Coordinates of C-alpha atoms in Angstrom, one line a residue:
X225 CA -58.2 -12.3 -38.0
X226 CA -61.6 -10.7 -38.6
X227 CA -62.7 -11.6 -35.1
X228 CA -59.7 -9.8 -33.6
X229 CA -59.5 -7.0 -36.1
X230 CA -56.5 -5.7 -38.0
X231 CA -55.6 -3.2 -35.3
X232 CA -55.5 -5.9 -32.7
X233 CA -53.3 -8.1 -34.9
X234 CA -50.9 -5.2 -35.5
X235 CA -50.7 -4.6 -31.7
X236 CA -50.0 -8.2 -31.0
X237 CA -47.3 -8.3 -33.7
X238 CA -45.6 -5.2 -32.2
X239 CA -45.8 -6.7 -28.8
X240 CA -44.3 -10.0 -29.8
X241 CA -41.6 -8.4 -32.1
X242 CA -40.5 -6.2 -29.2
X243 CA -40.3 -9.2 -26.9
X244 CA -38.3 -11.2 -29.4
X245 CA -36.0 -8.2 -30.2
X246 CA -34.7 -7.8 -26.7
X247 CA -34.1 -11.5 -26.3
X248 CA -32.0 -11.5 -29.4
X249 CA -30.1 -8.4 -28.2
X250 CA -29.3 -10.2 -24.9
X251 CA -28.0 -13.2 -26.8
X252 CA -25.9 -11.0 -29.2
X253 CA -24.3 -9.3 -26.2
X254 CA -23.3 -12.7 -24.8
X255 CA -21.6 -13.5 -28.1
X256 CA -19.7 -10.2 -27.8
X257 CA -18.8 -11.0 -24.2
X258 CA -17.5 -14.5 -25.3
X259 CA -15.4 -12.9 -28.1
X260 CA -13.8 -10.7 -25.5
X261 CA -13.3 -13.1 -22.6
X262 CA -13.9 -16.6 -23.8
X263 CA -11.7 -16.8 -26.8
X264 CA -9.9 -19.9 -25.3
X265 CA -13.1 -21.8 -24.8
X266 CA -14.8 -24.1 -27.4
X267 CA -18.0 -23.5 -29.3
X268 CA -19.8 -26.0 -27.1
X269 CA -19.1 -23.8 -24.0
X270 CA -20.4 -20.7 -25.9
X271 CA -23.6 -22.5 -26.7
X272 CA -24.1 -23.4 -23.1
X273 CA -23.6 -19.8 -22.1
X274 CA -26.3 -18.7 -24.6
X275 CA -28.7 -21.5 -23.6
X276 CA -28.5 -21.1 -19.9
X277 CA -28.2 -17.3 -20.0
X278 CA -31.3 -16.8 -22.2
X279 CA -33.5 -17.1 -19.1
X280 CA -32.4 -13.7 -17.8
X281 CA -32.5 -12.3 -21.3
X282 CA -36.2 -13.3 -21.5
X283 CA -36.7 -11.7 -18.1
X284 CA -35.2 -8.4 -19.1
X285 CA -37.1 -8.5 -22.4
X286 CA -40.3 -9.0 -20.3
X287 CA -39.6 -5.8 -18.3
X288 CA -39.1 -3.7 -21.4
X289 CA -42.0 -5.3 -23.3
X290 CA -44.3 -4.6 -20.4
X291 CA -43.8 -0.8 -20.9
X292 CA -44.4 -1.4 -24.7
X293 CA -47.6 -3.2 -23.8
X294 CA -48.9 -0.3 -21.8
X295 CA -48.0 2.1 -24.6
X296 CA -49.9 -0.1 -27.0
X297 CA -53.0 0.0 -24.7
X298 CA -52.8 3.8 -24.5
X299 CA -52.4 3.9 -28.3
X300 CA -55.7 2.1 -28.8
X301 CA -57.5 5.1 -27.3
X302 CA -55.2 8.0 -28.0
X303 CA -53.8 8.5 -31.5
X304 CA -51.8 11.3 -33.0
X305 CA -48.4 12.9 -33.2
X306 CA -47.9 13.2 -29.5
X307 CA -48.3 9.4 -29.1
X308 CA -45.7 9.0 -31.8
X309 CA -43.2 11.2 -29.9
X310 CA -43.9 9.3 -26.7
X311 CA -43.1 6.0 -28.4
X312 CA -39.9 7.5 -29.9
X313 CA -38.8 8.8 -26.6
X314 CA -39.4 5.5 -24.9
X315 CA -37.5 3.7 -27.7
X316 CA -34.6 6.0 -27.2
X317 CA -34.5 5.6 -23.4
X318 CA -34.7 1.8 -23.7
X319 CA -31.9 1.8 -26.4
X320 CA -29.6 4.1 -24.4
X321 CA -30.1 2.3 -21.0
X322 CA -29.6 -1.2 -22.5
X323 CA -26.5 0.0 -24.5
X324 CA -25.0 1.6 -21.4
X325 CA -25.6 -1.6 -19.4
X326 CA -24.3 -4.1 -22.0
X327 CA -21.3 -2.1 -23.1
X328 CA -20.3 -1.1 -19.5
X329 CA -20.4 -4.8 -18.5
X330 CA -18.1 -5.8 -21.3
X331 CA -15.7 -2.9 -20.5
X332 CA -15.7 -3.3 -16.6
X333 CA -15.5 -7.0 -16.5
X334 CA -11.9 -6.9 -17.6
X335 CA -11.1 -4.9 -14.4
X336 CA -13.5 -6.4 -11.8
X337 CA -14.2 -9.9 -13.0
X338 CA -17.8 -9.9 -11.9
X339 CA -21.0 -9.0 -13.8
X340 CA -22.3 -5.4 -13.7
X341 CA -23.9 -4.4 -10.4
X342 CA -24.7 -1.1 -8.6
X343 CA -21.0 -0.4 -7.7
X344 CA -20.4 2.0 -10.6
X345 CA -23.6 3.8 -9.6
X346 CA -22.3 4.4 -6.1
X347 CA -19.1 6.0 -7.4
X348 CA -20.8 8.1 -10.1
X349 CA -23.3 9.3 -7.5
X350 CA -20.7 10.5 -5.0
X351 CA -18.1 11.8 -7.4
X352 CA -18.7 11.6 -11.2
X353 CA -15.4 13.3 -12.1
X354 CA -13.3 10.7 -10.2
X355 CA -15.5 7.9 -11.5
X356 CA -14.1 8.4 -14.9
X357 CA -10.6 9.3 -13.8
X358 CA -9.5 5.7 -14.1
X359 CA -10.1 5.7 -17.8
X360 CA -7.5 6.5 -20.4
X361 CA -8.1 9.3 -22.8
X362 CA -8.8 6.8 -25.6
X363 CA -11.4 5.0 -23.4
X364 CA -13.1 8.3 -22.5
X365 CA -13.5 9.0 -26.2
X366 CA -14.1 5.5 -27.5
X367 CA -16.5 4.1 -24.9
X368 CA -19.1 6.8 -25.1
X369 CA -19.0 6.6 -28.9
X370 CA -19.6 2.9 -28.7
X371 CA -22.4 3.3 -26.2
X372 CA -24.1 5.9 -28.5
X373 CA -23.5 3.8 -31.6
X374 CA -25.0 0.7 -30.0
X375 CA -27.9 2.7 -28.7
X376 CA -28.5 3.9 -32.3
X377 CA -28.5 0.3 -33.5
X378 CA -31.0 -0.7 -30.8
X379 CA -33.2 2.3 -31.6
X380 CA -33.6 1.4 -35.3
X381 CA -35.5 -1.9 -35.0
X382 CA -37.8 -0.4 -32.4
X383 CA -38.7 2.5 -34.7
X384 CA -39.4 0.0 -37.5
X385 CA -41.8 -1.9 -35.2
X386 CA -43.6 1.3 -34.2
X387 CA -43.8 2.6 -37.8
X388 CA -45.3 -0.7 -39.0
X389 CA -47.9 -0.3 -36.3
X390 CA -48.6 3.3 -37.2
X391 CA -49.1 2.2 -40.9
X392 CA -51.7 -0.4 -39.8
X393 CA -53.3 2.2 -37.6
X394 CA -53.8 4.6 -40.5
X395 CA -55.5 1.8 -42.6
X396 CA -58.0 1.1 -39.8
X397 CA -58.8 4.7 -38.9
X398 CA -62.6 5.1 -38.6
X399 CA -63.3 1.3 -38.4
X400 CA -62.1 0.6 -34.8
X401 CA -65.4 0.8 -33.0
X402 CA -65.8 1.2 -29.2
X403 CA -66.4 -2.5 -28.9
X404 CA -63.2 -3.4 -30.8
X405 CA -61.2 -1.0 -28.8
X406 CA -62.4 -2.6 -25.6
X407 CA -61.6 -6.1 -26.9
X408 CA -58.1 -4.9 -28.1
X409 CA -57.4 -3.3 -24.7
X410 CA -58.4 -6.4 -22.8
X411 CA -56.2 -8.6 -25.1
X412 CA -53.2 -6.4 -24.7
X413 CA -53.7 -6.1 -21.0
X414 CA -53.9 -9.9 -20.7
X415 CA -50.6 -10.3 -22.8
X416 CA -48.9 -7.6 -20.7
X417 CA -49.9 -9.4 -17.5
X418 CA -48.6 -12.7 -18.9
X419 CA -45.1 -11.1 -18.9
X420 CA -45.0 -11.6 -15.2
X421 CA -44.2 -15.3 -15.9
X422 CA -41.0 -14.7 -18.0
X423 CA -40.0 -11.8 -15.7
X424 CA -40.1 -14.0 -12.6
X425 CA -38.8 -17.1 -14.4
X426 CA -41.9 -19.4 -14.4
X427 CA -44.8 -20.2 -12.2
X428 CA -42.8 -22.1 -9.5
X429 CA -42.3 -20.6 -6.0
X430 CA -38.6 -19.7 -6.9
X431 CA -38.1 -16.5 -8.9
X432 CA -35.3 -15.4 -11.2
X433 CA -32.0 -14.3 -9.7
X434 CA -28.5 -14.0 -11.0
X435 CA -27.6 -17.5 -9.9
X436 CA -30.5 -18.9 -12.0
X437 CA -28.2 -19.0 -15.0
X438 CA -25.2 -20.5 -13.3
X439 CA -24.5 -23.9 -14.8
X440 CA -20.7 -24.5 -14.5
X441 CA -18.0 -24.9 -11.9
X442 CA -16.1 -22.4 -14.1
X443 CA -17.2 -19.0 -12.7
X444 CA -16.2 -17.2 -16.0
X445 CA -18.8 -19.2 -17.9
X446 CA -21.4 -18.4 -15.3
X447 CA -20.6 -14.7 -15.4
X448 CA -20.8 -14.8 -19.2
X449 CA -24.4 -16.2 -18.9
X450 CA -25.6 -13.4 -16.7
X451 CA -27.6 -10.6 -18.2
X452 CA -25.9 -7.4 -16.8
X453 CA -29.1 -5.4 -16.8
X454 CA -30.6 -8.0 -14.5
X455 CA -27.6 -8.3 -12.2
X456 CA -27.6 -4.5 -11.9
X457 CA -31.3 -4.3 -11.0
X458 CA -30.9 -7.1 -8.5
X459 CA -28.1 -5.4 -6.7
X460 CA -29.8 -2.0 -6.8
X461 CA -33.1 -3.3 -5.4
X462 CA -31.4 -5.2 -2.6
X463 CA -29.2 -2.3 -1.6
X464 CA -31.4 -1.1 1.3
X465 CA -32.7 -4.4 2.6
X466 CA -29.9 -4.6 5.1
X467 CA -31.5 -6.1 8.2
X468 CA -33.2 -8.9 6.2
X469 CA -30.3 -10.0 4.0
X470 CA -28.2 -13.1 4.5
X471 CA -30.4 -15.1 6.9
X472 CA -28.7 -18.4 7.1
X473 CA -29.6 -19.7 10.6
X474 CA -31.5 -19.1 13.8
X475 CA -30.4 -16.0 15.6
X476 CA -29.3 -17.9 18.7
X477 CA -27.1 -20.2 16.6
X478 CA -25.5 -17.3 14.8
X479 CA -24.9 -15.5 18.1
X480 CA -23.1 -18.6 19.6
X481 CA -20.8 -19.0 16.6
X482 CA -20.1 -15.2 16.4
X483 CA -19.1 -15.0 20.1
X484 CA -16.4 -17.6 19.4
X485 CA -15.1 -15.5 16.5
X486 CA -14.6 -12.3 18.4
X487 CA -12.2 -11.2 21.1
X488 CA -11.7 -7.6 22.2
X489 CA -9.7 -7.9 25.4
X490 CA -6.4 -6.1 25.7
X491 CA -3.6 -8.7 26.2
X492 CA -2.1 -8.7 29.7
X493 CA 1.4 -7.7 28.6
X494 CA 0.3 -4.7 26.7
X495 CA 2.0 -1.5 28.0
X496 CA 1.2 2.1 27.2
X497 CA 3.7 3.4 24.7
X498 CA 3.7 7.0 23.6
X499 CA 4.4 6.5 19.8
X500 CA 3.3 8.4 16.7
X501 CA 1.5 6.4 14.0
X502 CA 2.1 6.7 10.3
X503 CA -0.3 4.4 8.3
X504 CA 0.3 4.0 4.5
X505 CA -2.3 2.3 2.4
X506 CA -0.9 1.3 -1.0
X507 CA -3.3 1.5 -3.9
X508 CA -3.7 -1.9 -5.7
X509 CA -0.7 -3.6 -4.3
X510 CA -0.7 -7.3 -3.4
X511 CA 1.7 -10.2 -2.9
X512 CA 1.3 -11.1 -6.5
X513 CA 3.7 -8.5 -7.7
X514 CA 6.2 -9.0 -4.9
X515 CA 9.5 -10.9 -4.9
X516 CA 8.0 -13.3 -2.4
X517 CA 5.6 -14.7 -4.9
X518 CA 7.8 -14.2 -7.9
X519 CA 5.1 -13.8 -10.6
X520 CA 7.0 -10.7 -11.9
X521 CA 10.5 -9.5 -11.1
X522 CA 11.9 -6.2 -9.9
X523 CA 8.6 -4.3 -9.4
X524 CA 8.6 -3.8 -5.6
X525 CA 12.3 -3.9 -4.4
X526 CA 11.6 -1.4 -1.6
X527 CA 8.5 -3.1 -0.3
X528 CA 10.3 -6.4 -0.4
X529 CA 13.2 -4.9 1.6
X530 CA 10.9 -3.4 4.2
X531 CA 9.3 -6.8 4.9
X532 CA 12.8 -7.8 6.3
X533 CA 13.3 -4.7 8.4
X534 CA 10.4 -4.8 10.8
X535 CA 7.5 -7.1 11.7
X536 CA 6.2 -8.8 8.6
X537 CA 2.7 -10.3 8.9
X538 CA 2.9 -12.9 6.1
X539 CA -0.6 -14.4 6.2
X540 CA -2.8 -11.3 5.8
X541 CA -5.7 -11.0 3.4
X542 CA -7.5 -8.1 1.9
X543 CA -11.1 -7.6 3.0
X544 CA -12.6 -6.9 -0.4
X545 CA -12.0 -5.7 -3.9
X546 CA -12.3 -1.9 -3.8
X547 CA -10.7 1.0 -1.9
X548 CA -13.8 2.2 -0.2
X549 CA -14.4 -1.2 1.4
X550 CA -10.7 -1.5 2.4
X551 CA -10.6 2.0 4.0
X552 CA -13.5 1.1 6.3
X553 CA -11.9 -2.3 7.0
X554 CA -8.5 -0.8 7.9
X555 CA -9.7 2.2 9.9
X556 CA -13.0 1.0 11.4
X557 CA -12.4 -2.8 11.4
X558 CA -15.7 -3.3 9.7
X559 CA -15.8 -6.4 7.4
X560 CA -16.7 -5.6 3.8
X561 CA -20.2 -6.4 2.5
X562 CA -20.8 -8.5 -0.7
X563 CA -23.2 -6.0 -2.5
X564 CA -22.9 -2.6 -0.9
X565 CA -20.5 0.0 0.5
X566 CA -21.2 1.6 3.9
X567 CA -18.9 4.5 3.0
X568 CA -21.7 5.7 0.8
X569 CA -24.2 5.4 3.6
X570 CA -23.4 8.3 5.9
X571 CA -25.8 7.2 8.7
X572 CA -23.9 4.0 9.0
X573 CA -20.3 5.1 8.2
X574 CA -20.2 7.9 10.7
X575 CA -21.5 5.7 13.5
X576 CA -18.5 3.4 13.2
X577 CA -15.5 3.5 15.5
X578 CA -12.2 4.3 13.9
X579 CA -8.5 4.1 14.6
X580 CA -8.3 7.9 14.1
X581 CA -11.2 8.5 16.5
X582 CA -9.7 6.2 19.2
X583 CA -6.3 7.9 18.9
X584 CA -7.8 11.4 18.8
X585 CA -9.5 10.7 22.1
X586 CA -6.1 9.9 23.5
X587 CA -4.6 13.3 22.5
X588 CA -3.3 12.5 19.0
X589 CA -3.5 14.9 16.1
X590 CA -5.0 13.0 13.2
X591 CA -4.4 13.9 9.6
X592 CA -5.3 12.1 6.3
X593 CA -3.3 12.6 3.0
X594 CA -4.4 11.7 -0.5
X595 CA -3.4 12.9 -3.9
X596 CA -6.9 12.4 -5.3
X597 CA -10.2 13.9 -4.5
X598 CA -11.2 12.9 -1.0
X599 CA -14.8 13.5 -1.8
X600 CA -14.7 10.4 -4.0
X601 CA -17.1 7.7 -2.9
X602 CA -18.1 9.9 0.1
X603 CA -14.6 9.3 1.5
X604 CA -14.2 12.7 3.2
X605 CA -17.5 12.5 4.9
X606 CA -16.4 9.1 6.4
X607 CA -13.0 10.4 7.4
X608 CA -14.1 13.5 9.1
X609 CA -17.1 11.8 10.6
X610 CA -15.0 9.1 12.3
X611 CA -12.2 11.1 13.8
X612 CA -9.8 12.7 11.3
X613 CA -9.2 16.3 12.3
X614 CA -7.5 17.3 9.0
X615 CA -7.7 16.1 5.4
X616 CA -5.2 17.1 2.8
X617 CA -6.1 16.1 -0.7
X618 CA -5.8 17.0 -4.4
X619 CA -7.1 20.5 -4.2
X620 CA -4.7 21.5 -1.4
X621 CA -1.7 21.1 -3.7
X622 CA -0.4 23.5 -6.3
X623 CA -2.1 22.9 -9.6
X624 CA 1.2 22.2 -11.3
X625 CA 1.5 19.1 -9.2
X626 CA -1.8 17.8 -10.4
X627 CA -0.2 16.0 -13.2
X628 CA -2.5 12.9 -13.6
X629 CA -6.1 12.3 -14.1
X630 CA -6.3 10.9 -10.6
X631 CA -4.7 14.0 -9.2
X632 CA -1.3 14.5 -7.5
X633 CA 1.2 11.7 -7.9
X634 CA 2.6 9.8 -4.8
X635 CA 6.0 11.6 -4.8
X636 CA 4.7 15.1 -4.0
X637 CA 2.2 13.7 -1.4
X638 CA 5.0 11.9 0.4
X639 CA 6.9 15.2 0.4
X640 CA 4.0 17.0 2.0
X641 CA 3.6 14.2 4.6
X642 CA 7.4 14.3 5.4
X643 CA 7.4 18.1 5.7
X644 CA 4.5 18.0 8.1
X645 CA 6.2 15.4 10.3
X646 CA 9.3 17.5 10.4
X647 CA 7.4 20.6 11.4
X648 CA 5.2 18.8 14.0
X649 CA 5.6 19.7 17.7
X650 CA 7.8 17.0 19.1
X651 CA 6.0 17.2 22.5
X652 CA 2.7 16.1 20.9
X653 CA 1.7 12.9 19.2
X654 CA 0.2 12.4 15.7
X655 CA -1.5 9.8 13.6
X656 CA -1.0 10.4 9.9
X657 CA -2.5 8.2 7.2
X658 CA -1.7 8.4 3.5
X659 CA -3.6 6.7 0.7
X660 CA -1.5 6.4 -2.4
X661 CA -2.9 6.7 -5.8
X662 CA -0.3 6.5 -8.5
X663 CA -0.8 2.7 -9.1
X664 CA -4.5 3.3 -9.9
X665 CA -5.8 3.4 -13.4
X666 CA -4.9 5.0 -15.8
X667 CA -1.3 4.7 -14.5
X668 CA -0.1 8.1 -15.7
X669 CA 2.9 8.5 -13.4
X670 CA 5.2 11.5 -14.1
X671 CA 8.7 11.1 -15.6
X672 CA 9.2 7.4 -14.7
X673 CA 9.9 4.8 -17.3
X674 CA 11.4 1.8 -15.6
X675 CA 9.1 -1.0 -16.9
X676 CA 7.4 -1.5 -20.2
X677 CA 3.9 -2.4 -18.9
X678 CA 2.1 0.8 -17.8
X679 CA 0.6 -1.0 -14.8
X680 CA 3.8 -2.5 -13.6
X681 CA 5.6 0.8 -14.2
X682 CA 3.1 2.6 -12.0
X683 CA 3.6 0.0 -9.3
X684 CA 7.3 0.5 -9.6
X685 CA 6.9 4.3 -9.3
X686 CA 4.8 3.9 -6.2
X687 CA 7.3 1.5 -4.7
X688 CA 10.2 3.8 -5.4
X689 CA 8.6 6.7 -3.6
X690 CA 7.5 4.5 -0.7
X691 CA 11.2 3.5 -0.2
X692 CA 12.4 7.1 -0.6
X693 CA 9.9 8.2 2.1
X694 CA 10.9 5.6 4.6
X695 CA 14.6 6.3 4.0
X696 CA 14.0 10.0 4.7
X697 CA 11.8 9.3 7.7
X698 CA 14.6 7.2 9.3
X699 CA 16.9 10.2 9.2
X700 CA 14.5 12.2 11.5
X701 CA 14.5 12.1 15.3
X702 CA 10.8 11.1 15.2
X703 CA 11.7 7.7 13.8
X704 CA 12.6 6.2 17.2
X705 CA 9.1 6.9 18.6
X706 CA 7.0 6.4 15.4
X707 CA 5.1 3.2 14.4
X708 CA 4.9 2.9 10.6
X709 CA 2.3 0.6 9.2
X710 CA 2.2 -0.3 5.5
X711 CA -0.7 -2.2 4.0
X712 CA -2.4 -2.4 0.5
X713 CA -6.1 -1.8 0.0
X714 CA -6.6 -4.7 -2.4
X715 CA -5.1 -6.4 -5.4
X716 CA -5.6 -3.9 -8.2
X717 CA -4.8 -4.3 -11.9
X718 CA -2.2 -7.1 -11.9
X719 CA -2.5 -9.8 -13.1
X720 CA -4.7 -8.4 -15.8
X721 CA -7.1 -11.4 -15.5
X722 CA -8.3 -11.4 -11.9
X723 CA -9.9 -14.5 -10.5
X724 CA -12.1 -13.7 -7.5
X725 CA -12.2 -17.3 -6.5
X726 CA -8.5 -17.7 -6.0
X727 CA -6.8 -16.9 -2.7
X728 CA -3.9 -15.0 -4.3
X729 CA -6.5 -12.4 -5.2
X730 CA -6.7 -11.4 -1.5
X731 CA -3.1 -12.0 -0.3
X732 CA -1.5 -8.8 0.8
X733 CA 1.6 -7.8 2.9
X734 CA 1.3 -6.1 6.2
X735 CA 4.5 -4.4 7.5
X736 CA 5.2 -2.6 10.7
X737 CA 8.4 -0.6 11.2
X738 CA 9.9 2.0 13.5
X739 CA 11.8 2.4 16.8
X740 CA 9.4 0.1 18.6
X741 CA 11.1 -2.9 17.1
X742 CA 14.6 -4.0 18.0
X743 CA 14.9 -6.7 15.4
X744 CA 12.9 -8.0 12.4
X745 CA 10.6 -11.0 12.6
X746 CA 8.0 -12.8 10.6
X747 CA 4.5 -13.3 12.1
X748 CA 2.6 -16.1 10.4
X749 CA -0.8 -15.4 12.2
X750 CA -3.7 -15.5 9.8
X751 CA -5.6 -12.2 9.7
X752 CA -7.1 -9.5 7.6
X753 CA -7.3 -5.7 7.3
X754 CA -10.0 -5.6 10.0
X755 CA -7.3 -6.7 12.6
X756 CA -5.1 -3.7 12.0
X757 CA -6.9 -1.4 14.4
X758 CA -6.8 -3.7 17.3
X759 CA -3.2 -4.6 16.7
X760 CA -2.0 -1.0 16.6
X761 CA -4.0 0.0 19.6
X762 CA -2.7 -3.0 21.6
X763 CA 0.9 -2.1 20.6
X764 CA 0.3 1.3 22.0
X765 CA -1.3 -0.2 25.2
X766 CA -4.7 1.3 24.4
X767 CA -8.0 -0.6 24.6
X768 CA -9.7 -1.8 21.5
X769 CA -13.0 -3.2 22.9
X770 CA -15.1 -0.9 20.7
X771 CA -13.7 -2.7 17.6
X772 CA -15.9 -5.8 17.7
X773 CA -14.6 -7.5 14.6
X774 CA -10.9 -6.7 15.1
X775 CA -8.4 -9.1 16.8
X776 CA -4.9 -8.3 18.0
X777 CA -2.7 -10.3 15.7
X778 CA -0.1 -10.7 18.4
X779 CA -2.5 -12.0 21.0
X780 CA -2.4 -15.8 21.0
X781 CA -5.7 -16.0 22.9
X782 CA -7.7 -14.4 20.0
X783 CA -9.3 -16.5 17.3
X784 CA -7.3 -15.8 14.2
X785 CA -8.9 -16.0 10.7
X786 CA -9.5 -13.8 7.7
X787 CA -12.8 -12.9 6.1
X788 CA -13.4 -11.3 2.7
X789 CA -16.3 -10.6 0.4
X790 CA -16.9 -9.7 -3.2
X791 CA -20.2 -9.6 -5.3
X792 CA -22.0 -11.8 -4.2
X793 CA -19.7 -14.2 -2.3
X794 CA -17.6 -14.4 0.8
X795 CA -14.5 -16.3 1.9
X796 CA -13.0 -17.4 5.2
X797 CA -9.5 -18.6 5.9
X798 CA -8.3 -20.1 9.2
X799 CA -5.8 -22.6 10.4
X800 CA -7.8 -25.5 8.9
X801 CA -7.9 -24.2 5.4
X802 CA -10.2 -21.9 3.4
X803 CA -13.7 -21.8 1.9
X804 CA -15.3 -19.4 -0.7
X805 CA -19.1 -19.5 -0.6
X806 CA -21.1 -18.1 -3.5
X807 CA -24.4 -16.6 -2.2
X808 CA -25.8 -16.4 -5.7
X809 CA -25.5 -20.2 -6.3
X810 CA -25.9 -20.9 -2.5
X811 CA -23.0 -23.3 -2.7
X812 CA -19.3 -23.7 -1.9
X813 CA -17.4 -22.3 -5.0
X814 CA -13.9 -23.2 -3.8
X815 CA -12.3 -24.7 -0.7
X816 CA -9.5 -26.7 0.8
X817 CA -10.2 -30.3 0.4
X818 CA -10.7 -31.4 4.0
X819 CA -13.4 -32.3 6.4
X820 CA -13.6 -28.9 8.0
X821 CA -15.1 -27.2 5.0
X822 CA -18.6 -27.4 6.4
X823 CA -17.5 -25.9 9.7
X824 CA -15.8 -23.0 7.9
X825 CA -18.8 -22.4 5.8
X826 CA -21.1 -22.2 8.8
X827 CA -18.7 -19.8 10.5
X828 CA -18.7 -17.6 7.4
X829 CA -22.5 -17.6 7.2
X830 CA -22.9 -16.7 10.9
X831 CA -20.3 -14.0 10.6
X832 CA -22.0 -12.3 7.6
X833 CA -25.4 -12.7 9.2
X834 CA -24.3 -10.9 12.4
X835 CA -22.5 -8.2 10.4
X836 CA -25.8 -7.4 8.7
X837 CA -27.6 -7.5 12.0
X838 CA -25.1 -4.8 13.1
X839 CA -25.6 -2.7 10.0
X840 CA -29.3 -3.0 10.2
X841 CA -29.3 -1.6 13.7
X842 CA -27.0 1.3 12.7
X843 CA -29.2 2.1 9.7
X844 CA -32.3 2.6 11.9

């Protein structure tokens, strides 16, 4: 002790206590997560979550303690009240950031079913008001209070550590010679440098990543083990590395496989048809709540009926898990990416082809309708940049119609859409797209109380007004020369426990109606949202060669499959079966039990690799 000196010992204690503190905090938050989501699991599974997950808790603790180490070094040479304030400010920042990350992860996991990543940041950055519109009033009040309360609890032990250090500092004032200061600084610098080992996860060539703590075939247990601060940093730091991400194979091999998965030729029997297009994208709908699957009863009678009135594509899959990804998939036929959203990247999003742009070049008037704020998640920039000539959204409606936190309910938006169709010049052609919003959180639909569950009641409300709109549209002379397309964006809030590794999470209906079809039929071709653009254009007899990823669902010559992604995984379904590949674990997470699983995995890898090649070029 005398060799090191009392001040040096105090610094080492503060350093080690800080390191231990944040490890304990990480473990405690896992206990809270388990209490929320792993109540049906045994104590042994909880212990495994703690044991395997502590690796990333140690890593995060290393990052925070490194800053503490640098402050300790500065404190050796600079003492006084100013240093005390700097320490207090840093303690407050660390407490608030960690509280925000840990609490947000626990709250959001119930909705998204994956650990915290940079997705919330993307939404907050583009439209902070809409980012909180999904929350109920109680959540808006309660969650910030919890975050601040947890931050206060995290601040207290840090202040105790610093005060203990300051007390030791006062005892040694005047006795810390220049030589001792130099020795103390070297020792603290050495300890801080050693933190590189726990931060990176050891001395081996492999470094820490989210998958480092995965230990089970049960993805929920793996997610429980992840430190959300680490998963957030990992996603944020990889956001811009587009061209270098997902390198699975040699370029020539990926090229060969990708060529077999694309087909942009217009089918020989396609004839030019002068039809209007109405595209309705249903917020949060999926097959799970439809009569077809039968998980719940009576929620979507109108959508169920419409599947029997036109062409029903019964093997269609959502491209991803959020509206911004779905919008780009439907309109631009761009597959969703596992850890980023191109809608927030203007350079890329506005370089994409789009259905609105293709129809606009052929003389169509293009108009987008939405009851919410179209600026959310950079949506309006994408829409206007890719071919929509007009956008009607929340602020274009009378304020008295803005009855919900998400804006204007579906009913009045359908009314505006119907009125515009009635007033449109019959000698011209239009493409109108509506994005519904009433089935989005917080499900505050006006004057509708058919079902007890707020979520199902909101779906029922949205379904009612969809049916009402189609009924009224059929009465108009435009019906006979209008193609109506109905498709959800993604499975939303039902069931309440979403499983990203189950196929039902991505199963959605695709319905096409109108005077183009003489009789109803069911098309069982496997496809996804990216195939909608090519299919619509082919129905109109228009080329779709600029939509590289899109296949005409009615063309037997095209290779038919569905591709989807979610953080950080991807899936592929074709006639042989399906596979879901987890990029974090670098392994197949779920699949059909057959010999073609390796082939499907290779196809999915090549497809994603070529997608990122494309995005990398567009980002330059």
